[in-house]
Tab-separated table of C-alpha atoms and ligand atoms in Angstrom:
chain	number	residue	atom	x	y	z
F	15	MET	CA	0.000	0.000	0.000
F	16	GLN	CA	1.329	3.431	-0.970
F	17	THR	CA	0.815	6.296	1.492
F	18	ASN	CA	2.427	9.117	-0.481
F	19	LEU	CA	-0.258	10.123	-2.983
F	20	ARG	CA	-0.973	13.507	-1.432
F	21	GLY	CA	-0.739	16.237	-4.079
F	22	ARG	CA	-0.643	13.838	-7.043
F	23	ASP	CA	-2.530	14.498	-10.285
F	24	LEU	CA	-4.569	11.727	-11.890
F	25	ILE	CA	-4.598	12.265	-15.653
F	26	THR	CA	-4.161	8.623	-16.686
F	27	LEU	CA	-3.791	5.573	-14.422
F	28	GLN	CA	-0.871	4.526	-16.658
F	29	GLU	CA	1.111	7.263	-14.842
F	30	TRP	CA	0.399	5.684	-11.457
F	31	THR	CA	2.371	2.615	-10.437
F	32	LYS	CA	0.525	-0.684	-10.046
F	33	ASP	CA	0.993	-0.325	-6.252
F	34	GLU	CA	-0.610	3.116	-6.378
F	35	VAL	CA	-3.569	1.832	-8.397
F	36	ASP	CA	-3.952	-1.062	-5.938
F	37	THR	CA	-3.926	1.455	-3.079
F	38	ALA	CA	-6.734	3.485	-4.676
F	39	LEU	CA	-8.769	0.296	-5.194
F	40	GLU	CA	-8.185	-0.819	-1.587
F	41	VAL	CA	-9.284	2.561	-0.211
F	42	ALA	CA	-12.300	2.575	-2.546
F	43	PHE	CA	-13.473	-0.780	-1.163
F	44	GLN	CA	-12.934	0.489	2.401
F	45	LEU	CA	-14.964	3.657	1.766
F	46	LYS	CA	-17.693	1.627	0.047
F	47	LYS	CA	-17.943	-0.661	3.061
F	48	GLU	CA	-17.980	2.271	5.491
F	49	ARG	CA	-20.711	3.980	3.477
F	50	ALA	CA	-22.801	0.784	3.531
F	51	MET	CA	-22.433	0.626	7.318
F	52	GLY	CA	-23.211	4.331	7.839
F	53	VAL	CA	-19.704	5.096	9.089
F	54	PRO	CA	-18.936	8.760	8.373
F	55	HIS	CA	-15.548	9.537	6.846
F	56	SER	CA	-14.996	13.317	6.769
F	57	ILE	CA	-11.433	12.988	5.525
F	58	LEU	CA	-11.636	16.195	3.440
F	59	ARG	CA	-13.500	18.497	5.815
F	60	ASP	CA	-13.213	22.171	4.708
F	61	LYS	CA	-11.674	21.164	1.365
F	62	ALA	CA	-13.177	22.296	-1.942
F	63	LEU	CA	-13.047	20.722	-5.398
F	64	ALA	CA	-13.506	22.691	-8.635
F	65	MET	CA	-15.445	20.580	-11.149
F	66	LEU	CA	-14.913	22.248	-14.530
F	67	PHE	CA	-17.000	20.782	-17.354
F	68	PHE	CA	-16.619	21.514	-21.076
F	69	PHE	CA	-18.952	18.606	-21.881
F	70	SER	CA	-22.204	17.197	-20.520
F	71	SER	CA	-22.377	14.487	-17.839
F	72	THR	CA	-24.867	12.436	-15.885
F	73	ARG	CA	-22.666	10.145	-13.758
F	74	THR	CA	-19.361	12.012	-13.466
F	75	ARG	CA	-20.785	15.266	-12.175
F	76	ALA	CA	-23.186	13.623	-9.733
F	77	SER	CA	-20.641	11.154	-8.351
F	78	PHE	CA	-17.863	13.723	-7.876
F	79	GLU	CA	-20.235	16.218	-6.257
F	80	THR	CA	-21.737	13.609	-3.934
F	81	GLY	CA	-18.327	12.076	-3.271
F	82	ILE	CA	-16.664	15.278	-2.068
F	83	ALA	CA	-19.739	16.029	0.097
F	84	GLN	CA	-19.549	12.554	1.697
F	85	LEU	CA	-15.873	13.257	2.462
F	86	GLY	CA	-16.892	16.445	4.290
F	87	GLY	CA	-15.881	18.891	1.560
F	88	HIS	CA	-17.611	20.955	-1.119
F	89	GLY	CA	-17.768	20.522	-4.892
F	90	ALA	CA	-18.201	23.613	-7.078
F	91	PHE	CA	-19.868	22.716	-10.393
F	92	ILE	CA	-18.481	25.055	-13.066
F	93	GLU	CA	-19.701	24.893	-16.657
F	94	SER	CA	-17.047	26.308	-18.962
F	95	ALA	CA	-19.704	28.310	-20.836
F	96	THR	CA	-20.451	30.275	-17.650
F	97	THR	CA	-16.784	31.239	-17.154
F	98	GLN	CA	-14.556	33.765	-18.924
F	99	ILE	CA	-12.596	30.957	-20.636
F	100	SER	CA	-14.075	31.817	-24.034
F	101	HIS	CA	-13.101	35.463	-23.360
F	102	GLY	CA	-9.439	34.660	-22.802
F	103	ASP	CA	-8.787	32.861	-19.500
F	104	THR	CA	-6.013	30.421	-20.400
F	105	ALA	CA	-5.279	26.955	-19.015
F	106	LYS	CA	-2.389	28.505	-17.107
F	107	GLU	CA	-4.706	31.061	-15.511
F	108	ILE	CA	-7.220	28.369	-14.552
F	109	GLY	CA	-4.427	26.325	-12.963
F	110	GLU	CA	-2.882	29.286	-11.141
F	111	ILE	CA	-6.122	30.874	-9.946
F	112	TYR	CA	-8.301	27.841	-9.197
F	113	GLY	CA	-5.229	26.301	-7.555
F	114	ARG	CA	-5.327	29.174	-5.059
F	115	TYR	CA	-9.097	28.882	-4.382
F	116	PHE	CA	-9.535	25.116	-4.383
F	117	ASP	CA	-7.854	21.997	-2.973
F	118	GLY	CA	-8.333	20.039	-6.194
F	119	ILE	CA	-9.297	20.807	-9.803
F	120	ALA	CA	-11.299	18.205	-11.707
F	121	ILE	CA	-11.789	18.771	-15.440
F	122	ARG	CA	-13.794	17.174	-18.267
F	123	GLN	CA	-12.549	18.361	-21.658
F	124	CYS	CA	-13.151	15.764	-24.413
F	125	ASP	CA	-12.418	17.802	-27.564
F	126	TRP	CA	-10.281	15.715	-29.925
F	127	GLY	CA	-6.670	16.863	-29.924
F	128	VAL	CA	-7.402	19.467	-27.232
F	129	GLY	CA	-8.657	17.876	-23.996
F	130	ASN	CA	-5.586	16.062	-22.707
F	131	ARG	CA	-3.288	18.968	-23.604
F	132	TYR	CA	-5.609	21.398	-21.776
F	133	ILE	CA	-5.709	19.294	-18.608
F	134	ARG	CA	-1.921	18.919	-18.616
F	135	ASP	CA	-1.487	22.678	-19.086
F	136	VAL	CA	-3.786	23.368	-16.121
F	137	ALA	CA	-1.874	20.786	-14.053
F	138	ALA	CA	1.463	22.395	-14.920
F	139	ALA	CA	0.254	25.705	-13.464
F	140	SER	CA	-1.670	24.312	-10.481
F	141	ARG	CA	-0.429	23.918	-6.924
F	142	VAL	CA	-3.205	21.416	-6.148
F	143	PRO	CA	-4.033	17.987	-7.673
F	144	VAL	CA	-5.673	17.973	-11.104
F	145	LEU	CA	-8.110	15.119	-11.717
F	146	ASN	CA	-9.113	14.066	-15.223
F	147	MET	CA	-12.888	13.586	-15.372
F	148	GLN	CA	-12.444	12.481	-19.034
F	149	CYS	CA	-10.443	13.902	-21.873
F	150	ASP	CA	-10.021	12.933	-25.525
F	151	LEU	CA	-7.573	10.157	-24.574
F	152	PHE	CA	-8.284	8.916	-21.042
F	153	HIS	CA	-11.149	8.301	-18.603
F	154	PRO	CA	-9.232	7.096	-15.525
F	155	PHE	CA	-12.064	7.269	-12.973
F	156	GLN	CA	-14.353	5.215	-15.198
F	157	ILE	CA	-11.737	2.520	-15.637
F	158	GLY	CA	-10.847	2.479	-11.922
F	159	ALA	CA	-14.531	1.860	-11.196
F	160	ASP	CA	-14.577	-0.809	-13.921
F	161	MET	CA	-11.679	-2.640	-12.268
F	162	MET	CA	-13.463	-2.463	-8.899
F	163	THR	CA	-16.494	-4.059	-10.559
F	164	ILE	CA	-14.453	-6.856	-12.146
F	165	LEU	CA	-12.777	-7.587	-8.792
F	166	GLU	CA	-16.182	-7.712	-7.080
F	167	LYS	CA	-17.881	-9.896	-9.665
F	168	LYS	CA	-15.065	-12.139	-10.900
F	169	GLY	CA	-12.342	-12.075	-8.214
F	170	ASN	CA	-8.694	-12.145	-9.337
F	171	PRO	CA	-8.689	-10.780	-12.912
F	172	LYS	CA	-5.411	-12.518	-13.898
F	173	GLY	CA	-6.081	-14.862	-16.814
F	174	LEU	CA	-9.635	-13.650	-17.423
F	175	THR	CA	-10.559	-12.649	-20.976
F	176	ILE	CA	-12.112	-9.225	-21.576
F	177	ASN	CA	-13.535	-8.301	-24.966
F	178	VAL	CA	-13.137	-4.529	-25.368
F	179	SER	CA	-15.212	-4.130	-28.489
F	180	TYR	CA	-16.544	-1.421	-30.738
F	181	ALA	CA	-20.356	-1.302	-30.990
F	182	TYR	CA	-22.389	0.905	-33.299
F	183	ALA	CA	-24.219	3.978	-31.965
F	184	SER	CA	-26.150	6.630	-33.845
F	185	SER	CA	-26.309	9.336	-31.159
F	186	TYR	CA	-22.847	10.884	-31.577
F	187	GLN	CA	-19.220	10.025	-32.286
F	188	LYS	CA	-18.064	9.083	-28.804
F	189	PRO	CA	-14.514	9.690	-27.533
F	190	ILE	CA	-11.905	6.922	-27.651
F	191	SER	CA	-10.900	7.541	-24.035
F	192	VAL	CA	-12.724	4.502	-22.605
F	193	PRO	CA	-11.269	1.821	-24.921
F	194	ILE	CA	-7.756	3.317	-24.616
F	195	SER	CA	-7.980	3.396	-20.815
F	196	LEU	CA	-9.425	-0.139	-20.693
F	197	ILE	CA	-6.671	-1.745	-22.765
F	198	LEU	CA	-4.025	0.094	-20.727
F	199	LEU	CA	-5.322	-0.872	-17.281
F	200	MET	CA	-6.678	-4.370	-17.869
F	201	THR	CA	-3.362	-5.522	-19.385
F	202	ARG	CA	-1.605	-4.432	-16.155
F	203	PHE	CA	-3.734	-6.882	-14.166
F	204	GLY	CA	-2.722	-9.908	-16.255
F	205	MET	CA	-5.966	-10.084	-18.215
F	206	ASN	CA	-6.261	-11.427	-21.752
F	207	VAL	CA	-7.402	-8.284	-23.507
F	208	ARG	CA	-9.078	-8.435	-26.909
F	209	LEU	CA	-9.531	-5.126	-28.722
F	210	THR	CA	-12.221	-5.923	-31.292
F	211	ARG	CA	-13.081	-3.285	-33.869
F	212	PRO	CA	-13.710	-2.606	-37.546
F	213	LYS	CA	-10.593	-1.618	-39.450
F	214	GLU	CA	-11.338	2.137	-39.382
F	215	PHE	CA	-11.810	2.165	-35.584
F	216	TYR	CA	-8.225	1.500	-34.558
F	217	LEU	CA	-6.677	3.214	-31.540
F	218	PRO	CA	-3.423	5.232	-31.483
F	219	ASN	CA	-0.418	2.970	-31.997
F	220	GLU	CA	1.396	4.301	-28.904
F	221	PHE	CA	-1.392	2.964	-26.686
F	222	THR	CA	-1.740	-0.450	-28.338
F	223	GLU	CA	2.056	-0.798	-28.063
F	224	GLN	CA	1.856	0.231	-24.390
F	225	ALA	CA	-0.920	-2.333	-23.830
F	226	LYS	CA	1.327	-5.049	-25.317
F	227	GLU	CA	4.164	-3.990	-23.016
F	228	ASN	CA	1.845	-3.946	-19.981
F	229	ALA	CA	0.661	-7.462	-20.865
F	230	ARG	CA	4.233	-8.686	-21.277
F	231	LYS	CA	5.132	-7.424	-17.800
F	232	SER	CA	1.992	-8.753	-16.077
F	233	GLY	CA	1.800	-12.144	-17.773
F	234	GLY	CA	-1.374	-11.124	-19.590
F	235	HIS	CA	-2.097	-10.993	-23.299
F	236	PHE	CA	-3.189	-8.325	-25.789
F	237	GLU	CA	-4.558	-8.942	-29.272
F	238	GLU	CA	-6.591	-7.062	-31.883
F	239	LEU	CA	-9.491	-8.662	-33.765
F	240	ASP	CA	-11.833	-7.333	-36.449
F	241	ASP	CA	-14.713	-9.783	-35.957
F	242	PHE	CA	-17.236	-9.011	-33.173
F	243	ASP	CA	-18.355	-12.656	-32.902
F	244	ALA	CA	-14.766	-13.906	-32.600
F	245	GLY	CA	-14.105	-11.372	-29.834
F	246	MET	CA	-17.089	-12.654	-27.859
F	247	GLN	CA	-16.071	-16.327	-27.920
F	248	GLY	CA	-15.415	-17.535	-24.374
F	249	ALA	CA	-15.092	-14.029	-22.918
F	250	ASP	CA	-15.395	-13.573	-19.141
F	251	VAL	CA	-16.050	-9.848	-19.444
F	252	VAL	CA	-17.866	-8.174	-22.336
F	253	TYR	CA	-17.268	-4.421	-22.612
F	254	ALA	CA	-18.669	-3.356	-25.975
F	255	LYS	CA	-19.274	0.304	-26.656
F	256	SER	CA	-19.234	2.832	-29.429
F	257	TRP	CA	-16.465	5.266	-30.341
F	258	GLY	CA	-15.674	7.485	-33.288
F	259	CYS	CA	-13.057	6.420	-35.871
F	260	LEU	CA	-11.011	9.460	-34.911
F	261	MET	CA	-7.690	8.010	-36.074
F	262	THR	CA	-9.163	7.554	-39.559
F	263	THR	CA	-10.807	10.985	-39.753
F	264	SER	CA	-11.160	13.966	-37.441
F	265	ASP	CA	-14.307	14.967	-39.343
F	266	LEU	CA	-17.159	13.786	-37.096
F	267	GLN	CA	-19.670	13.710	-39.975
F	268	GLU	CA	-17.328	11.493	-41.981
F	269	SER	CA	-16.857	9.284	-38.903
F	270	ALA	CA	-20.657	8.971	-38.596
F	271	ARG	CA	-20.870	8.021	-42.296
F	272	ILE	CA	-18.203	5.336	-41.909
F	273	SER	CA	-19.849	3.952	-38.762
F	274	LYS	CA	-23.103	3.313	-40.679
F	275	GLN	CA	-21.369	0.323	-42.346
F	276	TYR	CA	-21.332	-1.329	-38.926
F	277	THR	CA	-24.909	-1.064	-37.685
F	278	ASN	CA	-24.840	-4.832	-37.092
F	279	TRP	CA	-22.190	-4.359	-34.360
F	280	ILE	CA	-24.785	-4.580	-31.576
F	281	THR	CA	-24.411	-6.503	-28.317
F	282	ASP	CA	-27.468	-8.755	-28.410
F	283	GLU	CA	-28.522	-12.023	-26.787
F	284	ARG	CA	-27.017	-14.105	-29.633
F	285	ARG	CA	-23.605	-12.526	-29.131
F	286	MET	CA	-23.774	-12.708	-25.312
F	287	GLY	CA	-24.467	-16.420	-25.808
F	288	MET	CA	-20.982	-16.782	-27.317
F	289	ALA	CA	-19.317	-15.500	-24.131
F	290	LYS	CA	-18.981	-17.688	-21.036
F	291	GLU	CA	-22.287	-18.441	-19.339
F	292	ASP	CA	-21.249	-16.413	-16.277
F	293	ALA	CA	-19.731	-13.562	-18.330
F	294	ILE	CA	-20.512	-10.059	-17.133
F	295	TYR	CA	-21.717	-7.323	-19.459
F	296	MET	CA	-20.205	-3.892	-18.772
F	297	HIS	CA	-20.803	-0.458	-20.270
F	298	CYS	CA	-19.768	2.947	-18.945
F	299	LEU	CA	-23.111	4.449	-20.096
F	300	PRO	CA	-24.840	6.253	-21.643
F	301	ALA	CA	-25.643	3.563	-24.243
F	302	ASP	CA	-27.816	3.793	-27.342
F	303	ARG	CA	-30.425	1.214	-26.355
F	304	ASN	CA	-31.381	-1.317	-29.044
F	305	ILE	CA	-28.729	0.154	-31.342
F	306	GLU	CA	-25.493	-0.327	-29.364
F	307	VAL	CA	-26.908	-2.978	-26.987
F	308	THR	CA	-30.320	-4.610	-26.700
F	309	ASP	CA	-32.562	-3.972	-23.696
F	310	GLY	CA	-32.394	-7.727	-23.084
F	311	VAL	CA	-28.619	-7.580	-22.545
F	312	VAL	CA	-28.246	-4.269	-20.707
F	313	ASP	CA	-31.171	-5.137	-18.398
F	314	GLY	CA	-30.380	-8.860	-18.383
F	315	PRO	CA	-28.913	-11.187	-15.744
F	316	ASN	CA	-25.295	-10.762	-16.910
F	317	SER	CA	-25.365	-6.965	-16.837
F	318	VAL	CA	-23.485	-5.184	-14.044
F	319	VAL	CA	-23.862	-1.654	-15.404
F	320	TYR	CA	-25.497	-0.168	-12.304
F	321	ASP	CA	-22.912	-1.581	-9.881
F	322	GLU	CA	-20.301	-0.271	-12.311
F	323	ALA	CA	-21.875	3.210	-12.241
F	324	GLU	CA	-22.072	3.117	-8.426
F	325	ASN	CA	-18.380	2.280	-8.193
F	326	ARG	CA	-17.551	5.615	-9.841
F	327	LEU	CA	-18.530	7.221	-6.516
F	328	HIS	CA	-16.327	4.977	-4.378
F	329	PHE	CA	-13.251	5.036	-6.622
F	330	GLN	CA	-13.407	8.830	-7.002
F	331	LYS	CA	-13.749	9.293	-3.239
F	332	ALA	CA	-10.675	7.112	-2.744
F	333	VAL	CA	-8.564	9.154	-5.167
F	334	MET	CA	-9.788	12.468	-3.699
F	335	ALA	CA	-9.095	11.250	-0.163
F	336	LEU	CA	-5.572	10.096	-1.106
F	337	THR	CA	-4.562	13.114	-3.201
F	338	MET	CA	-6.385	16.100	-1.637
F	339	ARG	CA	-5.968	15.483	2.101
Z	429	LIG	N1	-19.660	7.147	-17.912
Z	429	LIG	C1	-19.654	8.480	-17.813
Z	429	LIG	O1	-18.591	9.112	-17.740
Z	429	LIG	O2	-20.894	9.032	-17.716
Z	429	LIG	P1	-21.236	10.583	-17.881
Z	429	LIG	O3	-20.793	10.997	-19.253
Z	429	LIG	O4	-22.721	10.668	-17.701
Z	429	LIG	O5	-20.508	11.337	-16.811
């Protein structure tokens, strides 16, 4: 267990050691248990978290705001459109100034080619921890909660097969931050990670190479497939979601046009039947129901999506407690 996380940023879990990730998971389980038993844990009394959003949210906003309140602190919800950012406040100014008002700065900025750079620029100027609530490349709090859920439902993840698959959605071209973060973290826990996607929906080479290296070190495995059915065969964990083919084109309309070739990439009962009988179905949500996944699967007996969403709260509280105290 690591006890020196005070002041640390969390931009991607890849930048935390395995011991540090294990520490966050251990604290998350402890806080979850304490919450279930009604044990108060005001670890961050009088502390305040800035929650700066450039993009909409259901789960992330609510779980960070509730989480900091349960830790005895205050969360300030700040929509970028209500700030002076569009009138000239730079990332450096946000880091410098919010760093003097707040004890932590959490940011969601998903714009392709912009978000991660923005969060890193704020972090470089901030005297307090900067927490990535999702950028164009990473969604570390989602994936921490996902690992909690796998540990709860399946026990030791080493040797388990996870199918991280593309699925079609019509609503919008979703960021690639979830599949990147999944292949990076799950390979560090010795899982057999399948990245299953149509040819246009590949992920940046630096991250697939990193996933291979993570798997080599952990005794896991990483492979890429282009056949949804093949990816489902014998899987212990099914995590199929949509993303834009942003490496093929940065034009979102063109990405939407390309994705229409793959409307049959839906997680349905037939495909779940190819996974192990006790496989769990995961999705970070929101999902396009009956387009990306059928009601029968997302509401079915193998689905763990609501426990997964709950674990956002516990994992985020753990990281805030460790970094902002
Ligand atoms: N999974 C997730 O990040 O949900 P929101 O976009 O609703 O925050």
